Coordinates of N, CA and C in Angstrom, one line a residue:
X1 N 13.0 -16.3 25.6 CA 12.8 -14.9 25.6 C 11.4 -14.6 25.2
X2 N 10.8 -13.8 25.9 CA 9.2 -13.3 25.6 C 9.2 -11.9 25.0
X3 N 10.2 -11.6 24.3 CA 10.3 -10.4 23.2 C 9.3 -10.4 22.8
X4 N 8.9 -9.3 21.2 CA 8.4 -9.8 20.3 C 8.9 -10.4 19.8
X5 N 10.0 -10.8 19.0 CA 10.2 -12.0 18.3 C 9.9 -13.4 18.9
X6 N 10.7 -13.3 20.7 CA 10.0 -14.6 21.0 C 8.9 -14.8 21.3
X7 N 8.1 -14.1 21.9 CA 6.6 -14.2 21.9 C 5.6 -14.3 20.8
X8 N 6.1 -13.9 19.7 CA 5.9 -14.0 18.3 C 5.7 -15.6 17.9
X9 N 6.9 -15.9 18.2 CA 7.1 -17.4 17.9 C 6.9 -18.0 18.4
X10 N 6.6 -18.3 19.7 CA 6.1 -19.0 20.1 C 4.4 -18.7 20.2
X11 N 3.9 -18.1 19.9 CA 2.1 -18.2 19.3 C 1.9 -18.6 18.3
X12 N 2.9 -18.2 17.8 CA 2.5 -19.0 16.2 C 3.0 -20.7 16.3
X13 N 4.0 -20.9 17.1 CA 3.7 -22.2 17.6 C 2.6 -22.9 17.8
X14 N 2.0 -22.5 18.8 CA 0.8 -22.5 19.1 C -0.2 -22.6 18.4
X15 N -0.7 -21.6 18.0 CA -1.8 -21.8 16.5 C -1.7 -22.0 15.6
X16 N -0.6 -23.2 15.1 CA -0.2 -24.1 14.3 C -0.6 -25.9 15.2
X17 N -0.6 -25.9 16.6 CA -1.1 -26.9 17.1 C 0.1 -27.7 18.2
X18 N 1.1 -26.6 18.5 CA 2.2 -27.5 19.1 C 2.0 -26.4 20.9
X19 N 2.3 -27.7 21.7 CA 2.7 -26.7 23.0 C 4.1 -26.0 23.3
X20 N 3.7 -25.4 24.1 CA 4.7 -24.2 24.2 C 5.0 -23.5 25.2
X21 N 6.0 -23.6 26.0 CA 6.2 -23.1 27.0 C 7.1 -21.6 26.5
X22 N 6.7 -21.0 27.9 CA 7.2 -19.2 26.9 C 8.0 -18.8 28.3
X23 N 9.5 -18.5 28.1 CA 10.2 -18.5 29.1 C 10.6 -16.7 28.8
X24 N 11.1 -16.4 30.5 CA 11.6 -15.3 30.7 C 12.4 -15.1 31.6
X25 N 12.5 -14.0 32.4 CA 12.6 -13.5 33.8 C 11.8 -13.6 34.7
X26 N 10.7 -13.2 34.2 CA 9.8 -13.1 35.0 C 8.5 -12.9 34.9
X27 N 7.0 -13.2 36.0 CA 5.5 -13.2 34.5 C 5.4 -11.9 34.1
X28 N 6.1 -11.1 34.3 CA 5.7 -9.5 34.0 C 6.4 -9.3 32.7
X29 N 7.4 -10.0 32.3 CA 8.5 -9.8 31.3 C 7.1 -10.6 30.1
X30 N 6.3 -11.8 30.6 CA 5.8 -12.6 29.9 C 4.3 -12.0 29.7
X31 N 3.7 -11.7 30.5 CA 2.6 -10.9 30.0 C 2.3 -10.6 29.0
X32 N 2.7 -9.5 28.6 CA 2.7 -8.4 27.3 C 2.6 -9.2 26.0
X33 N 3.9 -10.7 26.0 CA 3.5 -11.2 24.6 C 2.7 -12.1 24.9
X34 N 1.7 -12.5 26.0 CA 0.4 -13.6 26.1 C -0.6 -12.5 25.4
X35 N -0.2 -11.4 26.0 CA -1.4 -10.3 25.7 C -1.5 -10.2 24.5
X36 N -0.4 -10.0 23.6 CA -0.3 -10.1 22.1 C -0.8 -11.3 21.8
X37 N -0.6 -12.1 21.9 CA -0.9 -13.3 21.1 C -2.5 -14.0 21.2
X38 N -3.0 -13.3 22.7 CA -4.6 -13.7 22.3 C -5.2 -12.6 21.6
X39 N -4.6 -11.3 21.5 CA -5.3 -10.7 20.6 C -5.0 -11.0 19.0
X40 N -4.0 -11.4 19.1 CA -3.5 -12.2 17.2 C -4.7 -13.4 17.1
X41 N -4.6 -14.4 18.3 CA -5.6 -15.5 18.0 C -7.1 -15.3 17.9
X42 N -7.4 -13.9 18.6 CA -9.1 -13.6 18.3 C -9.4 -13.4 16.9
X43 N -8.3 -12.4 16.7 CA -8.3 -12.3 15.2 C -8.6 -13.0 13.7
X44 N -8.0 -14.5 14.7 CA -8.3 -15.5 13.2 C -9.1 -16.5 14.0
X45 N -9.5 -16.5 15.3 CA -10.6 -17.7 15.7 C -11.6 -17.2 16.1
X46 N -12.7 -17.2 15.9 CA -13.7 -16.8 16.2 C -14.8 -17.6 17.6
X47 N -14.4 -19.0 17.5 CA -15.1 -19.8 18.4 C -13.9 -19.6 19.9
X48 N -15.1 -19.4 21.1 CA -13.9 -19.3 21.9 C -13.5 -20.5 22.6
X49 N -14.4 -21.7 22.4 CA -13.5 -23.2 23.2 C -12.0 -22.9 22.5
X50 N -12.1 -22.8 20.9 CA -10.9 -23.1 19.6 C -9.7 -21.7 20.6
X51 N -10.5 -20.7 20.9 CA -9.5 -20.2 21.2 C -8.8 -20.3 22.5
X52 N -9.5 -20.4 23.3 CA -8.9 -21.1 24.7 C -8.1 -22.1 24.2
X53 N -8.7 -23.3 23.6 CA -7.4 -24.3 23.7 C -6.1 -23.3 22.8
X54 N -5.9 -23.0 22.3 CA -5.2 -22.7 21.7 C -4.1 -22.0 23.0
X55 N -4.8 -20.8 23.6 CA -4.2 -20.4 24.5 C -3.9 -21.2 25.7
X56 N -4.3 -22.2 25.9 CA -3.9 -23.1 26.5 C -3.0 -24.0 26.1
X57 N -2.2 -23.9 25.0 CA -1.4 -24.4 24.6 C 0.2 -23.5 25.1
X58 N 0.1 -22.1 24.8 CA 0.9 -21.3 25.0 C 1.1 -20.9 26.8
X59 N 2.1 -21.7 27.3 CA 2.0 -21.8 28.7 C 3.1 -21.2 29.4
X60 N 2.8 -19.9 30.1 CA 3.8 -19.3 30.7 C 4.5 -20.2 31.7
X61 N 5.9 -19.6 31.5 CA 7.4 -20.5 32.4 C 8.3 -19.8 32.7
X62 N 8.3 -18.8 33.8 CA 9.4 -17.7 34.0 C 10.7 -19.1 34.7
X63 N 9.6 -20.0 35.4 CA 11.1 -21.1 35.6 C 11.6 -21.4 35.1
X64 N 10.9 -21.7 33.4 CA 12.2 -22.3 32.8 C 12.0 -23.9 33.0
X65 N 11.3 -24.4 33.3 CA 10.7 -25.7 33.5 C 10.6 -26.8 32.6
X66 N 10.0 -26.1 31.3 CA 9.8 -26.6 30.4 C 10.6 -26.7 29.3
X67 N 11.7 -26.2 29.5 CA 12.9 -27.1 28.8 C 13.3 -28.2 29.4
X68 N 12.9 -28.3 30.6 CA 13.5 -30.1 30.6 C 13.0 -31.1 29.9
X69 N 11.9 -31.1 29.5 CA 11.2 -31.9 28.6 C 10.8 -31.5 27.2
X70 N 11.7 -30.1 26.5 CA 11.0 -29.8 25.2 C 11.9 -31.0 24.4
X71 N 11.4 -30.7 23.3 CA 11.9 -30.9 21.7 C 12.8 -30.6 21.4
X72 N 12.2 -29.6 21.3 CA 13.4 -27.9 20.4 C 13.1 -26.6 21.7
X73 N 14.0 -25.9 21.9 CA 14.3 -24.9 22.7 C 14.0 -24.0 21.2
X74 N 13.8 -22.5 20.9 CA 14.2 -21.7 20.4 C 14.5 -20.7 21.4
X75 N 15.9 -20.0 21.0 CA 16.4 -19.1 22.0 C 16.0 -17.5 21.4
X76 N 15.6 -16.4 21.7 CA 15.5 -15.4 20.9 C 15.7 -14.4 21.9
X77 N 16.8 -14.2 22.6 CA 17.5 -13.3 23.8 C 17.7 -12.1 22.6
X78 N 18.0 -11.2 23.6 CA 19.1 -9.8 22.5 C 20.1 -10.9 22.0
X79 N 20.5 -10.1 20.9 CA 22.1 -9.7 20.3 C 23.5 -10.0 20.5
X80 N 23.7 -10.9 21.8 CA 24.8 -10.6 22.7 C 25.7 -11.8 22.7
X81 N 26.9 -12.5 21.8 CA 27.5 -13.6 22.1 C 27.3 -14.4 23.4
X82 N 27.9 -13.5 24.0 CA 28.4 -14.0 25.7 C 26.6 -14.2 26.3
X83 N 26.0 -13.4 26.5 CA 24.0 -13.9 27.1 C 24.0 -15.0 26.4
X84 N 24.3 -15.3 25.0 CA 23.5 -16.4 24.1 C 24.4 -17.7 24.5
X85 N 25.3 -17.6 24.6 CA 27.1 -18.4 25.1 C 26.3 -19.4 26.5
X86 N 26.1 -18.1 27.2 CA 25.7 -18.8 28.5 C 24.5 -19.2 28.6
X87 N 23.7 -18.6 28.2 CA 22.1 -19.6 28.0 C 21.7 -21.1 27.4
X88 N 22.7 -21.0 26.4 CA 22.9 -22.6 26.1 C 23.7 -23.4 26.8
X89 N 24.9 -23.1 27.6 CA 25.3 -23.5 28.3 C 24.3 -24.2 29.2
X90 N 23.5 -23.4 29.8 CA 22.8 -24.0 31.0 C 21.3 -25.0 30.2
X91 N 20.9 -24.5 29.3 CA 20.2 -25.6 28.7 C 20.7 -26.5 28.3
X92 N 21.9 -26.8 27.7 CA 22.4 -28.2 27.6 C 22.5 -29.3 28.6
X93 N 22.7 -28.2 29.5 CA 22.9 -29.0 30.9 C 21.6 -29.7 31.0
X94 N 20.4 -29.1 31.3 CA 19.2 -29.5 31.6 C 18.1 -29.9 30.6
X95 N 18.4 -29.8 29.1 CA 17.4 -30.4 28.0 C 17.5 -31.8 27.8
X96 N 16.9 -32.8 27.7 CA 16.8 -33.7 26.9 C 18.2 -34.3 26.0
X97 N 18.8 -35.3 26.2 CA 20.3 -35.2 25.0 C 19.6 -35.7 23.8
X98 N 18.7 -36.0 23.3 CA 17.6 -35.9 21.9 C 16.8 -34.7 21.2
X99 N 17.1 -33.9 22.5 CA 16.5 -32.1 22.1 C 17.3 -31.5 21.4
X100 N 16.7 -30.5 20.5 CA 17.1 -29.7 19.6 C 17.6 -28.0 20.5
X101 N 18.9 -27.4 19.7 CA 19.2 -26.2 20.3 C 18.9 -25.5 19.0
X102 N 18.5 -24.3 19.3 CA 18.4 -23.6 18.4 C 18.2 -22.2 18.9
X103 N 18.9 -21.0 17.8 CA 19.2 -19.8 18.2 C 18.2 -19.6 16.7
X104 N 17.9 -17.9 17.2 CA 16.8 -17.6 16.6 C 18.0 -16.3 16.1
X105 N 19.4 -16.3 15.7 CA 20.2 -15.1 16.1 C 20.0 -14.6 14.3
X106 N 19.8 -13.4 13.9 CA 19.8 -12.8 13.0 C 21.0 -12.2 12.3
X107 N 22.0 -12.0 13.0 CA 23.3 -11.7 12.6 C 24.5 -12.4 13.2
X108 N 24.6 -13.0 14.1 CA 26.0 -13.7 14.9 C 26.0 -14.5 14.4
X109 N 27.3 -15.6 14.6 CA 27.9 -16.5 14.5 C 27.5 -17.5 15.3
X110 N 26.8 -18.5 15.1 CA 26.3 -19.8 15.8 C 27.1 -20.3 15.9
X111 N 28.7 -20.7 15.5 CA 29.7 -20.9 15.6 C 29.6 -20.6 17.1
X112 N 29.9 -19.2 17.4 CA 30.5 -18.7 18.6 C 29.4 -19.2 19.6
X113 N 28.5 -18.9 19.3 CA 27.0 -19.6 20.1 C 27.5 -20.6 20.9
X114 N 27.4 -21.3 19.8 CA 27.6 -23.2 20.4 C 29.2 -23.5 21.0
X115 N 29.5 -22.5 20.8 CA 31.2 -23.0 21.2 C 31.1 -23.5 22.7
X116 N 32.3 -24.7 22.7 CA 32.0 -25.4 23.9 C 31.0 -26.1 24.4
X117 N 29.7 -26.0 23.6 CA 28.7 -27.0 24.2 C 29.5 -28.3 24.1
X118 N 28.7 -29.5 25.2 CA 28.6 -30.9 25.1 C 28.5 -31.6 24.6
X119 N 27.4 -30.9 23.2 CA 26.9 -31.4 22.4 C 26.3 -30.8 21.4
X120 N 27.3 -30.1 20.4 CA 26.8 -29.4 19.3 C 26.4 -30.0 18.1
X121 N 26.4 -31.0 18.0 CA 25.6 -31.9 17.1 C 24.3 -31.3 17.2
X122 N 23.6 -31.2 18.4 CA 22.2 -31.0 18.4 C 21.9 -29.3 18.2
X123 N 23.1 -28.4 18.2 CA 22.7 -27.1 17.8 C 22.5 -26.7 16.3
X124 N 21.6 -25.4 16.1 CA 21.2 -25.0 15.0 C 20.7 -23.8 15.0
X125 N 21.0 -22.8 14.0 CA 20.3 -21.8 13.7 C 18.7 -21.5 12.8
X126 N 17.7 -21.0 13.6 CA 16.6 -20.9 13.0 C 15.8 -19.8 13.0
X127 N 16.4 -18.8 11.9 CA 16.2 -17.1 11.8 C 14.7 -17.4 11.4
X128 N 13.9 -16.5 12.0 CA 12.8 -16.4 11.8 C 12.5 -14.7 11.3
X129 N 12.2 -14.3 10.8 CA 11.8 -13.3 10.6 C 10.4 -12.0 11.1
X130 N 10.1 -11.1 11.4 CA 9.4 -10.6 12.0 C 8.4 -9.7 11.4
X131 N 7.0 -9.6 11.2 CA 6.3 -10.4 12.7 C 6.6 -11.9 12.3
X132 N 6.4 -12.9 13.3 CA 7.2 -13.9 12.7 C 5.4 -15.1 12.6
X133 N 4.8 -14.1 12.9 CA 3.2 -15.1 12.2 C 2.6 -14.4 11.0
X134 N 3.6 -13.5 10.1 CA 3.3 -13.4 8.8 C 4.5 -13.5 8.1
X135 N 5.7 -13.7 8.2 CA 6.3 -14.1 7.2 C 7.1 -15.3 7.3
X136 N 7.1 -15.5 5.6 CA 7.3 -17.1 5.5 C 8.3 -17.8 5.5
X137 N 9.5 -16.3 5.2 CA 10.9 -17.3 5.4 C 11.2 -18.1 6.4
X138 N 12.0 -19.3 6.8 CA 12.5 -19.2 7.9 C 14.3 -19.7 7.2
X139 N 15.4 -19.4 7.7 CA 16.6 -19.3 7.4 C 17.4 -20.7 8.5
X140 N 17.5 -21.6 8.0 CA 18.2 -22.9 8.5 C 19.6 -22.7 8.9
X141 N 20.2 -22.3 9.4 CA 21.8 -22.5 9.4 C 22.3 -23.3 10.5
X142 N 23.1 -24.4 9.7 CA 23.4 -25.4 10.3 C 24.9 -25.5 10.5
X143 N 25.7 -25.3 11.9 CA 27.1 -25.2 11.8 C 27.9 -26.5 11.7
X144 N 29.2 -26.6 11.1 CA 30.1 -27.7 11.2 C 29.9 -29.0 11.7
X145 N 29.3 -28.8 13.2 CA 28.7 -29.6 14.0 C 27.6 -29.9 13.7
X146 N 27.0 -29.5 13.5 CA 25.4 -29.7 13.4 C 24.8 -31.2 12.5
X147 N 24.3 -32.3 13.2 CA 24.3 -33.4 13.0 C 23.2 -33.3 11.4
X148 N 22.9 -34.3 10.9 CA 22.1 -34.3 9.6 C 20.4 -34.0 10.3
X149 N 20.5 -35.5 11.8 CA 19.5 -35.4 11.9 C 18.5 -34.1 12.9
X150 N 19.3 -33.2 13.2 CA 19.3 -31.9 13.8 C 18.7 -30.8 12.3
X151 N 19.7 -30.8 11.4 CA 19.3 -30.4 9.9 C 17.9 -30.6 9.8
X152 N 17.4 -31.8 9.6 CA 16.3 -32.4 9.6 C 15.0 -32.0 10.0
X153 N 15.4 -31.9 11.4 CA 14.2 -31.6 12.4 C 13.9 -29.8 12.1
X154 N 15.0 -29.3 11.8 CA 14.9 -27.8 11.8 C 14.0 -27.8 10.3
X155 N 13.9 -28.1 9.5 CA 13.1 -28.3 8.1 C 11.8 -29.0 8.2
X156 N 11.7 -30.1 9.2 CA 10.5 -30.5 9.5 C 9.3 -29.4 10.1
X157 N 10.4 -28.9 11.5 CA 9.6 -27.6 12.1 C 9.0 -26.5 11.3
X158 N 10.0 -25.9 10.7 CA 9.5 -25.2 9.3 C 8.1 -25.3 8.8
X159 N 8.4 -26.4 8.0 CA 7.6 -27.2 7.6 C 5.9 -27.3 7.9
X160 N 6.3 -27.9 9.3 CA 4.9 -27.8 10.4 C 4.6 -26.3 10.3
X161 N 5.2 -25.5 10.8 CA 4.6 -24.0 11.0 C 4.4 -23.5 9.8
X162 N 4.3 -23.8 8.3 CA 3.9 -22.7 7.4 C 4.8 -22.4 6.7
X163 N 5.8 -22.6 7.1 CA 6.7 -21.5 6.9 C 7.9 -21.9 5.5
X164 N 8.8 -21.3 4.5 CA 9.5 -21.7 4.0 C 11.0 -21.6 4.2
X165 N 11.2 -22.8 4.8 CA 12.8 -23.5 4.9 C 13.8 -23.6 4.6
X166 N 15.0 -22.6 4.3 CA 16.0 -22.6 3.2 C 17.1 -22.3 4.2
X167 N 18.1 -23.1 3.7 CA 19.2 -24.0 4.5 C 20.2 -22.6 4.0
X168 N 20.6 -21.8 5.1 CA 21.5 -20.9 4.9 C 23.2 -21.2 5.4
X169 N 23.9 -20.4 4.8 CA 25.8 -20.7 5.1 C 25.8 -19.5 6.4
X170 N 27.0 -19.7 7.3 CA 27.2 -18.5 7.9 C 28.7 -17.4 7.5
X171 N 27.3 -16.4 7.1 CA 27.9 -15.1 6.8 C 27.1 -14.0 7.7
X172 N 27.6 -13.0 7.9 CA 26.8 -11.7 8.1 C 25.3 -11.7 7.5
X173 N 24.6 -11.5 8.7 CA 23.0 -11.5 8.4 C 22.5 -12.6 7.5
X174 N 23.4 -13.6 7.2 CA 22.7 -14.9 6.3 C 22.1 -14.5 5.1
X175 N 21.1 -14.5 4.6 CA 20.5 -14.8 3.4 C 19.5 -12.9 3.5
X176 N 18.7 -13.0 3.8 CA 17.9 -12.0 3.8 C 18.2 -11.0 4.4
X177 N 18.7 -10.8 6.0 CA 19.3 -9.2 6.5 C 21.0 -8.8 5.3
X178 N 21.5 -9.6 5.3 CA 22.7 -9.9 4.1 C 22.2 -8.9 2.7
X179 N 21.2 -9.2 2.0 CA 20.3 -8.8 1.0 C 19.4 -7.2 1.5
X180 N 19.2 -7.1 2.5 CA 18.4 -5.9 3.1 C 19.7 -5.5 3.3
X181 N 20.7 -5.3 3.9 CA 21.7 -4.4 4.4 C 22.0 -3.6 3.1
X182 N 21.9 -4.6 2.1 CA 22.5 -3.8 0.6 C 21.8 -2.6 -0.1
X183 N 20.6 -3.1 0.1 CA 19.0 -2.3 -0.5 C 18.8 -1.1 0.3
X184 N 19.1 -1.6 1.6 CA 18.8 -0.4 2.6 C 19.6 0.6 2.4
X185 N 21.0 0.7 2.5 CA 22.1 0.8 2.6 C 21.8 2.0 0.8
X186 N 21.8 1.6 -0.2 CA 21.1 2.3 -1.5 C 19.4 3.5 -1.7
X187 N 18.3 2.8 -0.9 CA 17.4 3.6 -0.5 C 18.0 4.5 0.5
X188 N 18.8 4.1 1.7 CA 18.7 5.6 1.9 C 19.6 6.9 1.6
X189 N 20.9 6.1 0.8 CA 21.9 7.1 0.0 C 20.6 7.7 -0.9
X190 N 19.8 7.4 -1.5 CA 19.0 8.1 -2.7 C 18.3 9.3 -1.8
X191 N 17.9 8.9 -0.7 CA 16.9 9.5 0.2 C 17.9 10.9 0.9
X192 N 19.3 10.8 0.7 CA 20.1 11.8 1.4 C 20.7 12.9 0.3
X193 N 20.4 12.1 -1.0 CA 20.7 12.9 -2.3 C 19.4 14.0 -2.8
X194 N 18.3 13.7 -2.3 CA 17.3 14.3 -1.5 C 15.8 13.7 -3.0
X195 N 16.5 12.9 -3.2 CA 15.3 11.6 -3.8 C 13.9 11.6 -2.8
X196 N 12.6 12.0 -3.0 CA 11.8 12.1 -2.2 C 11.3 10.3 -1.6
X197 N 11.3 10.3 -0.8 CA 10.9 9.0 -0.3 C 9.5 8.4 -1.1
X198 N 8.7 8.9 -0.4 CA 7.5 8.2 -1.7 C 8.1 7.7 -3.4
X199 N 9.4 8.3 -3.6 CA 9.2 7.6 -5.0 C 10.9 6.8 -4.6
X200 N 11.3 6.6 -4.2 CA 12.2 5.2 -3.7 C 10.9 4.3 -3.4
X201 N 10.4 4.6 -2.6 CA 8.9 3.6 -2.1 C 8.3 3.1 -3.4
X202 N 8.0 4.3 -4.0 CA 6.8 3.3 -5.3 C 7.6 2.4 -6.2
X203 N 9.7 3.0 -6.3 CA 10.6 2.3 -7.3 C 10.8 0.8 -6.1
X204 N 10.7 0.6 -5.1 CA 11.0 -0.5 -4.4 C 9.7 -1.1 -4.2
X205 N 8.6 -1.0 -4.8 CA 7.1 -1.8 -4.6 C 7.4 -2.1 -5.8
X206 N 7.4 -1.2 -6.7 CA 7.4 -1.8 -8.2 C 8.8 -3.1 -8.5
X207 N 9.8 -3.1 -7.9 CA 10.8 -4.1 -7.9 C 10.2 -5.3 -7.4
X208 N 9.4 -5.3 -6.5 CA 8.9 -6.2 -5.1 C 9.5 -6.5 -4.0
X209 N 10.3 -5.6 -3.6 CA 11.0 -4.9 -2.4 C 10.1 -4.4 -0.9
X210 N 11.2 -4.1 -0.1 CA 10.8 -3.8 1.2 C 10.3 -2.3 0.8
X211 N 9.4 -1.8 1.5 CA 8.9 -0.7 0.8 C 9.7 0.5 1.9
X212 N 10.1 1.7 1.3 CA 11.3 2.6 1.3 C 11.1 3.4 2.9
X213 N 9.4 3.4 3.3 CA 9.2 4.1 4.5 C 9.8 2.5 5.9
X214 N 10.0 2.0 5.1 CA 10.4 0.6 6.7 C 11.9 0.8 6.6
X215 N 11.9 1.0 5.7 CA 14.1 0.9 5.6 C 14.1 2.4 6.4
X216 N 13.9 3.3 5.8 CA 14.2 4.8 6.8 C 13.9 4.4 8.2
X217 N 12.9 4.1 8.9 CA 12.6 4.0 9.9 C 13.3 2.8 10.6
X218 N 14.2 2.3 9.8 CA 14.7 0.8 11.0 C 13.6 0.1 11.4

């Protein structure tokens, strides 16, 4: 998926030093996050050979091509059991049986995801959070299936990208939307009691919280 989130993640792929194929529907669906991401890359490179290669790393694939030979797939579709059901479906079929699955899903059940795969040993959940080339969580969830050395690789990736790795259970929103649902869910009962927003904001900066104008706004 060439969302923001997937487009997101896969540049930061990228300008961490790994290749990357950026899949869609179609180059029009893919555009917009190449467009994003050389303007994220001008930002922090100044020389432009560094930046070309870089962008030459991040290589559009509306075919889909480049999962037959990746590593790790990260999936980051909408929301949707059954779209996410069937997309791995058909990459199992065609990845590498040493490649890594992985869903980028922020609230489902990877359970339900992987159900039926061939080979759910090699599936895994790898929540990334958004924009996803500034922040540092990344949320591991590893289902029933999910082999040690699959575990592994999802901590390694991490790892490589910056990022910090913490091996989550599956519940609702896992670790951090789980934790925001609660906060949010309290900022904006204060906010309907008619608590002026700027001061939920300055009481949730001073906590070290999500600051009170991003919770109102979704």
């Amino acid at each position: 998926g060439a969302g923001v989130m997937g487009g997101d993640i896969a540049a930061w792929c990228a300008l961490r030093g790994l290749t990357v194929t950026l899949q869609d529907q179609n180059m029009e669906r893919i555009a917009p996050a190449l467009k994003r991401a050389r303007a994220g890359f001008a930002k922090r490179i100044k020389d432009k050979l560094q930046l070309r290669a870089v962008m030459d790393r991040l290589i559009p694939d509306p075919e889909g091509q480049g999962a037959t030979h990746a590593d790790v797939v990260i999936e980051a579709i909408f929301e949707n059991v059954e779209a996410k059901h069937a997309l791995f479906a058909k990459l199992d079929a065609i990845m590498r049986p040493d490649a890594v699955l992985a869903t980028n899903t922020s609230y489902l059940d990877p359970r339900l995801i992987a159900e039926g795969l061939p080979h759910p040993a090699r599936f895994i959940g790898l929540h990334f959070f958004s924009p996803a080339n500034v922040m540092k969580l990344l949320e591991i969830v590893p289902t029933p299936d999910t082999a040690p050395e699959t575990l592994a690789t999802g901590f390694a990736l991490g790892r490589l990208l910056g990022k910090i790795p913490v091996q989550a259970g599956i519940c609702e929103g896992f670790i951090g939307n789980r934790i925001l649902k609660r906060y949010r869910a309290e900022a904006e009962a204060l906010v309907r009691q008619g608590v002026a927003i700027a001061d939920v904001d300055a009481a949730m900066r001073g906590h070290g919280g999500m600051t009170a104008r991003v919770i109102t706004s979704g």
